[in-house]
XYZ file of C-alpha atoms in Angstrom:
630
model
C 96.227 121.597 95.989
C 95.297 125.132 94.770
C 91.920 124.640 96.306
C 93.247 123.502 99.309
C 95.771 126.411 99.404
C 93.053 129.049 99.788
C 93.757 130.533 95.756
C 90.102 129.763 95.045
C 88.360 131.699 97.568
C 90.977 134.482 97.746
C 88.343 136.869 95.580
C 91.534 137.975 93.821
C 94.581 137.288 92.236
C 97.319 136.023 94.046
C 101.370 136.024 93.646
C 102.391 132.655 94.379
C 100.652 128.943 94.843
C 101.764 128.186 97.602
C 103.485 124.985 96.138
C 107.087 124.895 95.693
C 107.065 123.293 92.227
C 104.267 125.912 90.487
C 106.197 128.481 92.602
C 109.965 127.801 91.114
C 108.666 127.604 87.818
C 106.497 131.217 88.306
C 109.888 132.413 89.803
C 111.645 132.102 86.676
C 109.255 132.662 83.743
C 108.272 136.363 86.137
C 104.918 135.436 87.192
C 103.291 137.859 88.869
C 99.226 136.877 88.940
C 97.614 133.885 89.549
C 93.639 133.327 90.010
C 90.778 130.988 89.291
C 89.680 131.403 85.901
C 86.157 131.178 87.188
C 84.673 133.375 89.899
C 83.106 131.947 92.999
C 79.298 131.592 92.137
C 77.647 130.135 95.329
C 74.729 129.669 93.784
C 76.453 127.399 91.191
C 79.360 126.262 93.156
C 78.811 122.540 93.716
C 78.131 122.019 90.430
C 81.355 123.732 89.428
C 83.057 121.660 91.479
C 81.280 118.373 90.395
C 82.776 119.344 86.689
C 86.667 120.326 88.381
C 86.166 123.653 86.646
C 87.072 125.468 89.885
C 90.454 123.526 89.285
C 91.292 125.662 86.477
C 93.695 129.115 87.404
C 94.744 131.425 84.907
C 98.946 132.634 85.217
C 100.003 135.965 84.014
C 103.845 136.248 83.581
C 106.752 138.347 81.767
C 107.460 138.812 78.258
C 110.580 137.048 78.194
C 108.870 133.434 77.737
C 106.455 132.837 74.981
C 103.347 131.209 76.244
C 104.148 127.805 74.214
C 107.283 127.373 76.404
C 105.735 128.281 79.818
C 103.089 126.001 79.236
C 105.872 122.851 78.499
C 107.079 124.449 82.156
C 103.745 123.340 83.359
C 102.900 120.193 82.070
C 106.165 118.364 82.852
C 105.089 118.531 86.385
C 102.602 115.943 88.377
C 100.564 118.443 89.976
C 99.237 120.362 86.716
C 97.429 117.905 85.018
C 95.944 119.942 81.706
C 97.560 123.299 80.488
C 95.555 125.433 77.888
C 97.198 128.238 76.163
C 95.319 131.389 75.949
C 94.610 131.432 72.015
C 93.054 134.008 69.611
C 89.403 133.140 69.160
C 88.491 134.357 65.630
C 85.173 136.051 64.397
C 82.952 134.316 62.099
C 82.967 136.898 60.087
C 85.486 139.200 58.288
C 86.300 142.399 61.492
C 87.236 144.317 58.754
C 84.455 144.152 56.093
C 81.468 146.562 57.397
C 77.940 146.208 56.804
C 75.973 147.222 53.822
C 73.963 149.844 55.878
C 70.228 150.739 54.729
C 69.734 154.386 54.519
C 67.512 156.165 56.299
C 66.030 157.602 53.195
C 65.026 154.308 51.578
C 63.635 152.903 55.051
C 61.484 155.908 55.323
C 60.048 155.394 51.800
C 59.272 151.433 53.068
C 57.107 152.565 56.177
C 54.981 155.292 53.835
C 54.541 152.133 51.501
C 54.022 149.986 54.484
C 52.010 151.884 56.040
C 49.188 152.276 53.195
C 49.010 148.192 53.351
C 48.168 147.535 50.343
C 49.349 144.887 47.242
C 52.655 142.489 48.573
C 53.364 145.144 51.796
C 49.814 143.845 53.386
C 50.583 140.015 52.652
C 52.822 139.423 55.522
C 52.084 138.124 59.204
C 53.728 141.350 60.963
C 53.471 144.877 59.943
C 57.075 145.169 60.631
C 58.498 147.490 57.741
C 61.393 145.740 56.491
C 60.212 142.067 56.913
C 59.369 142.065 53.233
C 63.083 142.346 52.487
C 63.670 139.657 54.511
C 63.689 136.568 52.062
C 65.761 134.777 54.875
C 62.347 134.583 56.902
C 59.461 134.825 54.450
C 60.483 133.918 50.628
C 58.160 134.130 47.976
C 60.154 133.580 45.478
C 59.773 137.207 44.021
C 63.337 138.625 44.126
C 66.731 139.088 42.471
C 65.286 138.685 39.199
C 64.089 135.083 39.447
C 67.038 133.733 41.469
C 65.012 133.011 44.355
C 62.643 129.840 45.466
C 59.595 130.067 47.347
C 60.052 128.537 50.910
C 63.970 128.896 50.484
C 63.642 130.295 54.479
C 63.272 129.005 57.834
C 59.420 128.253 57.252
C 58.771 130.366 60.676
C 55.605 131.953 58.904
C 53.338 128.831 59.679
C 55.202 127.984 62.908
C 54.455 131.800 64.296
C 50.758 131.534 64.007
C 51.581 128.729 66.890
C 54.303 130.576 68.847
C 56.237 133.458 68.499
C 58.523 132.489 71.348
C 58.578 132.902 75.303
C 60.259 135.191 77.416
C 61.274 132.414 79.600
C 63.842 131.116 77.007
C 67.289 133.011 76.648
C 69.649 132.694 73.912
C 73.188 133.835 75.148
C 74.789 135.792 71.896
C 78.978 135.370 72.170
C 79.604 137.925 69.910
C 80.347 141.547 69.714
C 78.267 143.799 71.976
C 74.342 144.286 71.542
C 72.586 147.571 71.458
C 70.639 147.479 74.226
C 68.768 150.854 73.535
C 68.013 149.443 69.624
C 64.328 150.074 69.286
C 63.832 146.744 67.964
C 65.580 145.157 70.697
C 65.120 146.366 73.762
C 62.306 144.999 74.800
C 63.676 141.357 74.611
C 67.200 141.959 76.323
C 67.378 139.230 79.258
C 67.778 141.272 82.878
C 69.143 140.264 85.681
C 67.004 142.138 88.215
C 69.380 142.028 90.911
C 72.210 144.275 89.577
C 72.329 147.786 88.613
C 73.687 149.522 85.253
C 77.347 150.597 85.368
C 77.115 149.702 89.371
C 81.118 148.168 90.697
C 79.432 146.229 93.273
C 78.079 141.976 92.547
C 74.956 142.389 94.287
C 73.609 139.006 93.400
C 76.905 137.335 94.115
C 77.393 135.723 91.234
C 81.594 137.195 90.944
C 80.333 139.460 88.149
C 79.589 143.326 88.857
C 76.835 145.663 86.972
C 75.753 142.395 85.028
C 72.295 143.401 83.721
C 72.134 142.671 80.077
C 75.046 140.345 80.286
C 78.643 140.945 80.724
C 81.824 142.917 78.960
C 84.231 139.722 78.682
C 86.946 141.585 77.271
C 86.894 144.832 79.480
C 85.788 143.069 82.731
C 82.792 144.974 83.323
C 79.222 145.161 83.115
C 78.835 147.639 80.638
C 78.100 146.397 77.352
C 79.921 148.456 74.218
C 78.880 148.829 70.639
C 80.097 151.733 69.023
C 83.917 151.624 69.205
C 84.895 152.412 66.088
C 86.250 149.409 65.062
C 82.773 147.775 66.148
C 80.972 145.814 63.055
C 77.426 146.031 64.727
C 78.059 142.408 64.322
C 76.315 140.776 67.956
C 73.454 143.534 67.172
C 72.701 141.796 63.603
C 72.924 138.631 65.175
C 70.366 139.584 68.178
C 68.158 140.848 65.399
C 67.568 137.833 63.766
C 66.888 135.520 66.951
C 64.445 138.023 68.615
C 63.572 141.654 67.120
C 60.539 143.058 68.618
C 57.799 141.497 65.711
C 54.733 143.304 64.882
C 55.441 146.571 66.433
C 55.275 148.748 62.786
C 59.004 149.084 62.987
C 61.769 147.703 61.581
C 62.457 143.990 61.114
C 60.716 140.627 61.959
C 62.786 137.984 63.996
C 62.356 134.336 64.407
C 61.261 134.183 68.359
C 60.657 137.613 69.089
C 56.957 138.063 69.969
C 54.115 139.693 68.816
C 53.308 143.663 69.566
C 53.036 143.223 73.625
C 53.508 139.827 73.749
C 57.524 139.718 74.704
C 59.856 136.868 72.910
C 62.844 135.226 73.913
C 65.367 136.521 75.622
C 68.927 138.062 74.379
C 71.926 137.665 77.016
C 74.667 139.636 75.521
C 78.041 137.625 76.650
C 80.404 140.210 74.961
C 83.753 138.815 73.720
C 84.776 141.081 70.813
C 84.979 145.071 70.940
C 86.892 146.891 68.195
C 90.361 145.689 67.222
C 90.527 143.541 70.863
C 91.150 140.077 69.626
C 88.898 137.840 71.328
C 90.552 134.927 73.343
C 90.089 131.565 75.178
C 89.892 133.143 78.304
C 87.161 135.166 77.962
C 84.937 133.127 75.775
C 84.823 130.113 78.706
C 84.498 132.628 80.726
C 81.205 133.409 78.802
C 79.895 130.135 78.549
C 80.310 129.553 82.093
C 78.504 132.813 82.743
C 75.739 131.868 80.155
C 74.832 128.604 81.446
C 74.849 130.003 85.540
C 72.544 132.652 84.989
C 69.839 131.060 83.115
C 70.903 130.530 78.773
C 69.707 127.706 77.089
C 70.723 128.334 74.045
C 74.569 129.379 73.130
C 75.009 131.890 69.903
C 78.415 131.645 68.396
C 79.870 132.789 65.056
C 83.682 132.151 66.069
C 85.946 129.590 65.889
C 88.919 128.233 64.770
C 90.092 128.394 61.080
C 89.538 124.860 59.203
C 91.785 122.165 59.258
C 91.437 121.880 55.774
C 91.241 125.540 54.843
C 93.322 127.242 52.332
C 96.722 127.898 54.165
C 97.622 130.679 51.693
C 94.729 132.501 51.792
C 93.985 131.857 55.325
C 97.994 131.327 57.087
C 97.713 128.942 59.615
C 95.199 126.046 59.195
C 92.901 124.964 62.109
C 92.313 121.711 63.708
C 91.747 118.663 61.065
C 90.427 116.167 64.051
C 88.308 116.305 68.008
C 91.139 114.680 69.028
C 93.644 117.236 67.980
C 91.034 120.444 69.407
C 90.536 118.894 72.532
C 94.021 117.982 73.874
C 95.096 121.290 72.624
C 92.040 123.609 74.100
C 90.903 121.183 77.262
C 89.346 124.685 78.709
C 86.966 125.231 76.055
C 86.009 121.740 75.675
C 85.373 121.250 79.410
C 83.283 124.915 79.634
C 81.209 123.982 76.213
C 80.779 120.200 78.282
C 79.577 122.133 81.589
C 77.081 124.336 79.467
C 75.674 121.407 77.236
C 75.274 119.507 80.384
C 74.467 121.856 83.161
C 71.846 124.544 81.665
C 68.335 124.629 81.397
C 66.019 122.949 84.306
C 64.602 119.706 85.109
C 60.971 122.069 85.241
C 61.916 123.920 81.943
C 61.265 122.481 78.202
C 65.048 121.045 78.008
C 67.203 119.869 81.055
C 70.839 121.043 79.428
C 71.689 123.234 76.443
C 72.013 123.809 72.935
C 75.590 125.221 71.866
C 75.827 126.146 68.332
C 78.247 127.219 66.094
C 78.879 129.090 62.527
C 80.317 126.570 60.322
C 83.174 128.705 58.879
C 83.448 130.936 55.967
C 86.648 129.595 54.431
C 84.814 127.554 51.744
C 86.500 124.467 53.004
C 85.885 120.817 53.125
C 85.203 120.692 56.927
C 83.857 123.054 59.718
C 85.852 124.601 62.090
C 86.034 124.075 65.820
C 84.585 124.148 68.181
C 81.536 123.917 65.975
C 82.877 120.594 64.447
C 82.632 118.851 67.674
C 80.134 115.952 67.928
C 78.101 117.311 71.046
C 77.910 120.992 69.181
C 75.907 122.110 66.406
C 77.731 123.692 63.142
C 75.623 125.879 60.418
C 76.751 125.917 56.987
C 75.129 128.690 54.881
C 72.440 128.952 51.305
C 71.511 131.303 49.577
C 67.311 132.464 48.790
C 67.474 129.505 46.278
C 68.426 126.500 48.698
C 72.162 126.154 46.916
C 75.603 126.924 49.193
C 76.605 130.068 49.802
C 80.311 130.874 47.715
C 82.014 130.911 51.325
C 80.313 128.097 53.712
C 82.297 125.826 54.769
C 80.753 121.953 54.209
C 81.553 118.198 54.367
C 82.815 116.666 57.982
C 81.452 118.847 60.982
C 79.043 120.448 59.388
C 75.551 119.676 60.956
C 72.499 121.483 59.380
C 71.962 124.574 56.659
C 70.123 127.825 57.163
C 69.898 130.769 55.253
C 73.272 133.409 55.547
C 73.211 135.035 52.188
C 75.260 135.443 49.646
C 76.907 138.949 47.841
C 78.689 137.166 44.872
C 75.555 135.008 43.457
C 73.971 138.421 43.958
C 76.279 140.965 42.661
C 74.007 142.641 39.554
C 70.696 142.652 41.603
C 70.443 145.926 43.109
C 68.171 148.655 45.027
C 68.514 152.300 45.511
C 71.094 151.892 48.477
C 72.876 148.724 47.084
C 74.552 147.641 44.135
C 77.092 145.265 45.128
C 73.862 142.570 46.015
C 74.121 143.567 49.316
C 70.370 142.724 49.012
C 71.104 139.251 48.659
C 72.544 138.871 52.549
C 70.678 138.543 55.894
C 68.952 142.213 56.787
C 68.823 142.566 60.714
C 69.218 145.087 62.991
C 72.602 147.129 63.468
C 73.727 149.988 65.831
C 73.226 153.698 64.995
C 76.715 154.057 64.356
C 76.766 151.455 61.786
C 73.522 151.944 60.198
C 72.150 155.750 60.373
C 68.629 153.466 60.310
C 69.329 151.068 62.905
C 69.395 148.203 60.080
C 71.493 146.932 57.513
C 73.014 143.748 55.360
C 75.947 140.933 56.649
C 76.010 137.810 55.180
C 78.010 134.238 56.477
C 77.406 131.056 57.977
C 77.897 133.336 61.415
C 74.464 134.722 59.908
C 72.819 130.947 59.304
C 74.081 130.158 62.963
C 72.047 133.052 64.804
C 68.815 131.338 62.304
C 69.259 128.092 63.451
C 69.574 129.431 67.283
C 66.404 131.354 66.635
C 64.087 128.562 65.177
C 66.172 126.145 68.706
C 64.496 129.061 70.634
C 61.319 129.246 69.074
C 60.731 125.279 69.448
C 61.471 125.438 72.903
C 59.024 127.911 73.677
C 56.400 126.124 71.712
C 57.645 122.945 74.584
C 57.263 125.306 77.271
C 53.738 126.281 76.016
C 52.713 122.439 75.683
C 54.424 121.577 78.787
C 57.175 119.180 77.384
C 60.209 118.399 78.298
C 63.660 117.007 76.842
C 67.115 116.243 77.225
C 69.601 117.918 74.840
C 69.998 115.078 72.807
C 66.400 114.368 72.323
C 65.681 118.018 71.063
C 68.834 118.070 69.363
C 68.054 114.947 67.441
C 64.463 116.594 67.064
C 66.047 120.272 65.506
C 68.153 118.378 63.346
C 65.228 116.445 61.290
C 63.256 119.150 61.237
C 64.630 119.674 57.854
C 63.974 120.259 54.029
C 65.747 118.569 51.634
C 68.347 120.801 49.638
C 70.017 118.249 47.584
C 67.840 118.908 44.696
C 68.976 122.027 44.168
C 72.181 121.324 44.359
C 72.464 120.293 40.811
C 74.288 121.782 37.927
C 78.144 121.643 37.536
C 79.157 125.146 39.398
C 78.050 128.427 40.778
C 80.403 131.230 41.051
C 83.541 128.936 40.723
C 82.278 126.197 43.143
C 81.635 122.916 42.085
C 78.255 121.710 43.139
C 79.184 118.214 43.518
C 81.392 118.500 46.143
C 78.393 120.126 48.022
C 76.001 117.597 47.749
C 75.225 115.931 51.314
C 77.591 117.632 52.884
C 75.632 120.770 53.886
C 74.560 119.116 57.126
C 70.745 117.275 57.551
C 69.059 119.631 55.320
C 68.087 123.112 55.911
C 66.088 123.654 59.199
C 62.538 124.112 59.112
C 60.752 125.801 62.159
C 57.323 124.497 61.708
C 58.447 120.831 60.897
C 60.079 121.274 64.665
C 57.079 122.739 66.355
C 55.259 119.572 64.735
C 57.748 117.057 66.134
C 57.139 118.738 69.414
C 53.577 118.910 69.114
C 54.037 114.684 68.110
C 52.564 115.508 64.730
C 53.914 113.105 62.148
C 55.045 115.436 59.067
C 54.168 114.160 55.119
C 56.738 116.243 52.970
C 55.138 116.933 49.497
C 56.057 118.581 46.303
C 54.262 120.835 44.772
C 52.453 120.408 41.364
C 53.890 115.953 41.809
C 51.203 113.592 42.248
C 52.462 111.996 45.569
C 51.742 108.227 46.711
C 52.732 108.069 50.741
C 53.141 105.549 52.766
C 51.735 105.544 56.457
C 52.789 102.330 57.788
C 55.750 103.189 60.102
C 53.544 105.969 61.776
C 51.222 103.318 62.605
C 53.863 100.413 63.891
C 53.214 97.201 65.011
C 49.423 97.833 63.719
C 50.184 98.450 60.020
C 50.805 94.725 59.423
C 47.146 94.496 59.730
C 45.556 97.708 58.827
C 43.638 98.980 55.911
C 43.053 102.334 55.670
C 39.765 103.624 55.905
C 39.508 107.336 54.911
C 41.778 110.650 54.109
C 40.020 113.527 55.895
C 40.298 117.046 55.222
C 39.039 120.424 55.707
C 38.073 122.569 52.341
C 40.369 125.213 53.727
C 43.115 122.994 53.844
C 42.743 122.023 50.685
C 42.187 125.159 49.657
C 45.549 126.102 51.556
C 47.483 123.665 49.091
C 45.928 124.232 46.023
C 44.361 120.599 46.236
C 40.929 120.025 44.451
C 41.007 116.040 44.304
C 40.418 114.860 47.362
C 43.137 112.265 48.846
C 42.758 108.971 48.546
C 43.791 105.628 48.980
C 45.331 103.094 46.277
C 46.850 99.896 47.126
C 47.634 101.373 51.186
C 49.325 104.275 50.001
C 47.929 107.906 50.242
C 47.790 109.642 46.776
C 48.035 113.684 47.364
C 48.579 116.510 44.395
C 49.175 119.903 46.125
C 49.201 122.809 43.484
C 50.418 125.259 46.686
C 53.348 125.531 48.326
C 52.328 125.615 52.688
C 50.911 123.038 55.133
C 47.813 122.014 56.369
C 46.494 118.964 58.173
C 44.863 115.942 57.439
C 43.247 112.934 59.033
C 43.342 109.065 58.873
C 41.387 106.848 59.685
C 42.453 103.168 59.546
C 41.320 99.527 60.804
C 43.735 97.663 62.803
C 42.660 93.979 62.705
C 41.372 90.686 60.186
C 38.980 90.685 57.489
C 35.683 88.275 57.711
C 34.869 85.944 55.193
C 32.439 87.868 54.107
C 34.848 91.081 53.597
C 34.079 92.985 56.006
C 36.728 94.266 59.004
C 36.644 93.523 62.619
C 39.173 95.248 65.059
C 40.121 98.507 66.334
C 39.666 101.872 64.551
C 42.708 104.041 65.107
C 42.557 108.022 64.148
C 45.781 109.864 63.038
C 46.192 113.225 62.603
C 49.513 114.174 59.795
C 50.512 117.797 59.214
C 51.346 117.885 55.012
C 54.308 120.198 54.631
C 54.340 121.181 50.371
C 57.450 122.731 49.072
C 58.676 123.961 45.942
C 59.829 121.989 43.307
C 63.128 122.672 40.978
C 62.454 124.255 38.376
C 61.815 122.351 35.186
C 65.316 124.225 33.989
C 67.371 121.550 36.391
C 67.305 123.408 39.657
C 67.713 127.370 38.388
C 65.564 129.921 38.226
């Protein structure tokens, strides 16, 4: 009726409906604005329309009503069929608590010993300064005095000597502002060509003005802020992570940001904290909306709702304990998180809808938060650089898959000239300059895992791009979420830090996600997980199907430098159809079998068809022989 009314193509807020009912009730509570909640978009209209999202108008009214009772106004009538109250959207992360900066002083003593290359600093993929720090990425297993595993990372070292991500692919960061002038970013902020900086006027139409990095959600304007006082440098450390500039002798490494010239993926900044401003409902859909129009593929979000089962005294009010219960009370969101799961990407990209995912909460609770919770989302609990839960992730119901966030407490007595809290023992990333006099600096939380797993979603869709593949969202989904390492083992022991470990175990999602085991999926390269310094026996049949009912296996082919890769100096080999493997190295390499599909003679010898498989063996540390802690 709204529609019909003329409200929706108004291009601005109105005073009245135009229907007597709405109108009485706007009469009394003092309404004095109504408006679509989503601006007209022709090049996105139909589909807006398909999803009833241009049904959705936004009231502004007095202060003598509280919103709870001018929403029961609304839904006792038969013309308003959902009512949403504008909540507080909460951070992933604590506003308050700052980052550990890194001083300027100690990074310029990293790029003189960078810079001389030699020892550890030259046995890294970038020359990036600072990527040695970053265990998160690369771990070998050589910090905090022994409280760190080998491989406890996203495993994007192997998976960037096949991409390093694609400029084509953007990741849409719902966070605080990002730097756009950070020398480490810069180069891989999405622009929208058609609009000009700090300009009033929507020159591409889409009902957003100035939008060239992205848009201000909470100020209404183009112009993306950072440095209000207030300001965490939280969206910046998050952009970091996804898509630094790699390899350009400065800095940081990030999972999907390119190599020297070669530009990464993409960072939209959908801005929907600043300072003290609380974020809200209204602007966040806004964002999604915005994110999945103009070209995101992959939503970044470290907010949420509190737990359902979090702590009420330490954390007041509790969050939503079911779906159910999140979606009848915040219809809005669900529909704009439906519209961008469902409506982004391209049938001619790598992935025909998109990816939204979520920090799992930091409340150290039994269940995620929402939205993250939801079953069409994904929700990121957080480790620490030894595969075991961080002291605050959230786990159990909700929570989807693991990735590194850090973690201060297990870290406290490690230190390094600028830290001595163990700082060092969180996520380092980018920050802005009035955060970080360097540019960089520390945060840890699962709204740090979240921008990981976002990163290594990016990176794998580049790779499909580059190999010309294409998915739906639940066929990449299911693919990101088995592209896992197992972190059970490690969860051992009886507690860490207060928490007991039990609780913990398979409930930290799928495992923790591993970028090159997801380029190999997309690549349709069957993965053999191994453990180093265990002789393994594998079995191959359900790689070969229907075949393996008659198949013997022939031969176990590999190069020297593969072997040499793994530390493996018997060759594999066959015994009793199962392939015997001892890798003395953790890293991956590939290997080739050969097989007969059909009957033996009576004379022994095979008839049939040969069939040639090629495997990609992924070794991984072991626990230590301690029970799990070194």
């Amino acid at each position: 009726i709204l529609d019909r009314e003329g409200i929706t193509r108004s291009g601005g807020p109105a005073t009245r409906s135009g229907i007597l009912s709405v109108d009485e009730i706007l009469d009394i509570v003092g309404g004095y604005e109504i408006e679509r909640v989503f601006p007209v978009d022709p090049r996105n209209e139909e589909r807006t329309r398909e999803s009833e999202l241009h049904l959705w108008y936004v009231v502004r009214f007095g202060e003598e009503y509280t919103a709870a009772e001018v929403a029961e106004r609304f839904s006792a009538l038969g013309e308003v069929q959902h009512v949403s109250v504008n909540r507080t959207i909460h951070r992933a992360y604590n506003a308050g608590k700052k980052a550990a900066p890194l001083s300027r002083k100690t990074l310029e003593a990293l790029q003189q010993q960078r810079a001389t290359r030699t020892g550890e600093a030259s046995a890294y993929p970038f020359d990036d300064v600072l990527l040695p720090q970053q265990w998160h990425l690369v771990n070998r297993g050589n910090m905090f005095g022994g409280k760190s595993i080998v491989d406890a990372d996203v495993q994007c070292e192997q998976a960037w000597e096949l991409s390093t991500g694609d400029e084509s692919i953007v990741v849409a960061v719902l966070d605080e502002g990002v730097m756009i002038e950070h020398p480490d970013l810069k180069n891989n902020m999405w622009v929208n060509e058609n609009e000009i900086y700090r300009s009033h006027k929507d020159n591409d139409g889409n009902g957003y003005q100035g939008d060239v990095y992205g848009y201000n959600f909470v100020k209404n304007t183009g112009v993306i802020s950072w440095d209000d006082v207030s300001d965490t440098g939280h969206g910046t450390h998050v952009a970091g992570v996804i898509a630094a500039q790699n390899d350009n002798g400065i800095g940081i490494s990030s999972i999907a940001g390119g190599r020297g010239s070669i530009p990464g993926v993409k960072i939209m900044s959908c801005q929907i904290f600043s300072g003290d401003a609380a974020g809200n409902a209204l602007s966040t859909v806004k964002a999604i909306k915005y994110a999945a129009d103009n070209g995101a593929v992959v939503l970044q979000c470290s907010w949420g709702y509190v737990s359902g089962l979090a702590n009420s005294y330490e954390w007041g009010d509790q969050g939503f304990k079911t779906q159910e219960e999140w979606e009848q009370a915040c219809p809005l969101e669900k529909e704009a998180l439906e519209y961008f799961i469902h409506n982004a990407g391209s049938p001619n990209g790598p992935i025909e809808g998109g990816l939204a995912i979520f920090a799992g909460g930091n409340e150290n609770a039994p269940m995620a938060g929402f939205p993250g919770a939801a079953d069409y989302c994904i929700s990121v609990s957080a480790t620490a650089a030894d595969y075991t839960p961080a002291v605050y992730s959230n786990y159990g119901p909700g929570i989807t898959i693991a990735a590194p966030g850090g973690d201060q407490d297990y870290y406290y007595e490690y230190f390094d000239d600028d830290h001595k809290r163990g700082e060092i023992g969180c996520v380092l990333s980018t920050l802005p300059y009035n955060v970080s006099e360097s540019g960089y600096g520390y945060m840890e939380g699962t709204s740090m895992a979240c921008p990981h797993v976002s990163g290594v979603a990016a990176l794998g869709l580049s790779y499909a791009l580059a190999k010309g593949r294409h998915y739906t969202v639940d066929e990449f989904k299911s693919m990101l979420l088995t592209a896992v390492n197992d972190i059970d083992s490690y969860i051992i022991g009886g507690t860490k830090n207060g928490m007991v470990l039990r609780n913990y175990r398979k409930n930290m999602g799928t495992g923790s996600i591993d970028a090159y085991q997801l380029l190999m999926q997309i690549e349709g390269t069957p993965c053999l997980p191994a453990k180093v310094g265990v002789q393994q026996v594998l079995s191959l049949d359900k790689f070969f199907g229907q075949a393996s009912a008659n198949l013997t296996y022939k031969s176990a082919e590999m190069s020297q430098a593969d072997m040499d890769k793994l530390g493996i100096t018997a060759a594999p080999a066959f015994s009793y159809g199962k392939l015997q493997i001892k890798c003395t190295k953790p890293g991956v390499a590939k290997i080739k079998i050969k097989a007969m599909a059909g009957s033996s003679s009576a004379n022994g010898e095979m008839s049939g068809m040969e069939i040639t498989k090629e495997f990609a063996i992924i070794a991984r540390s072991v626990q230590a022989g301690n029970g799990g802690w070194l």
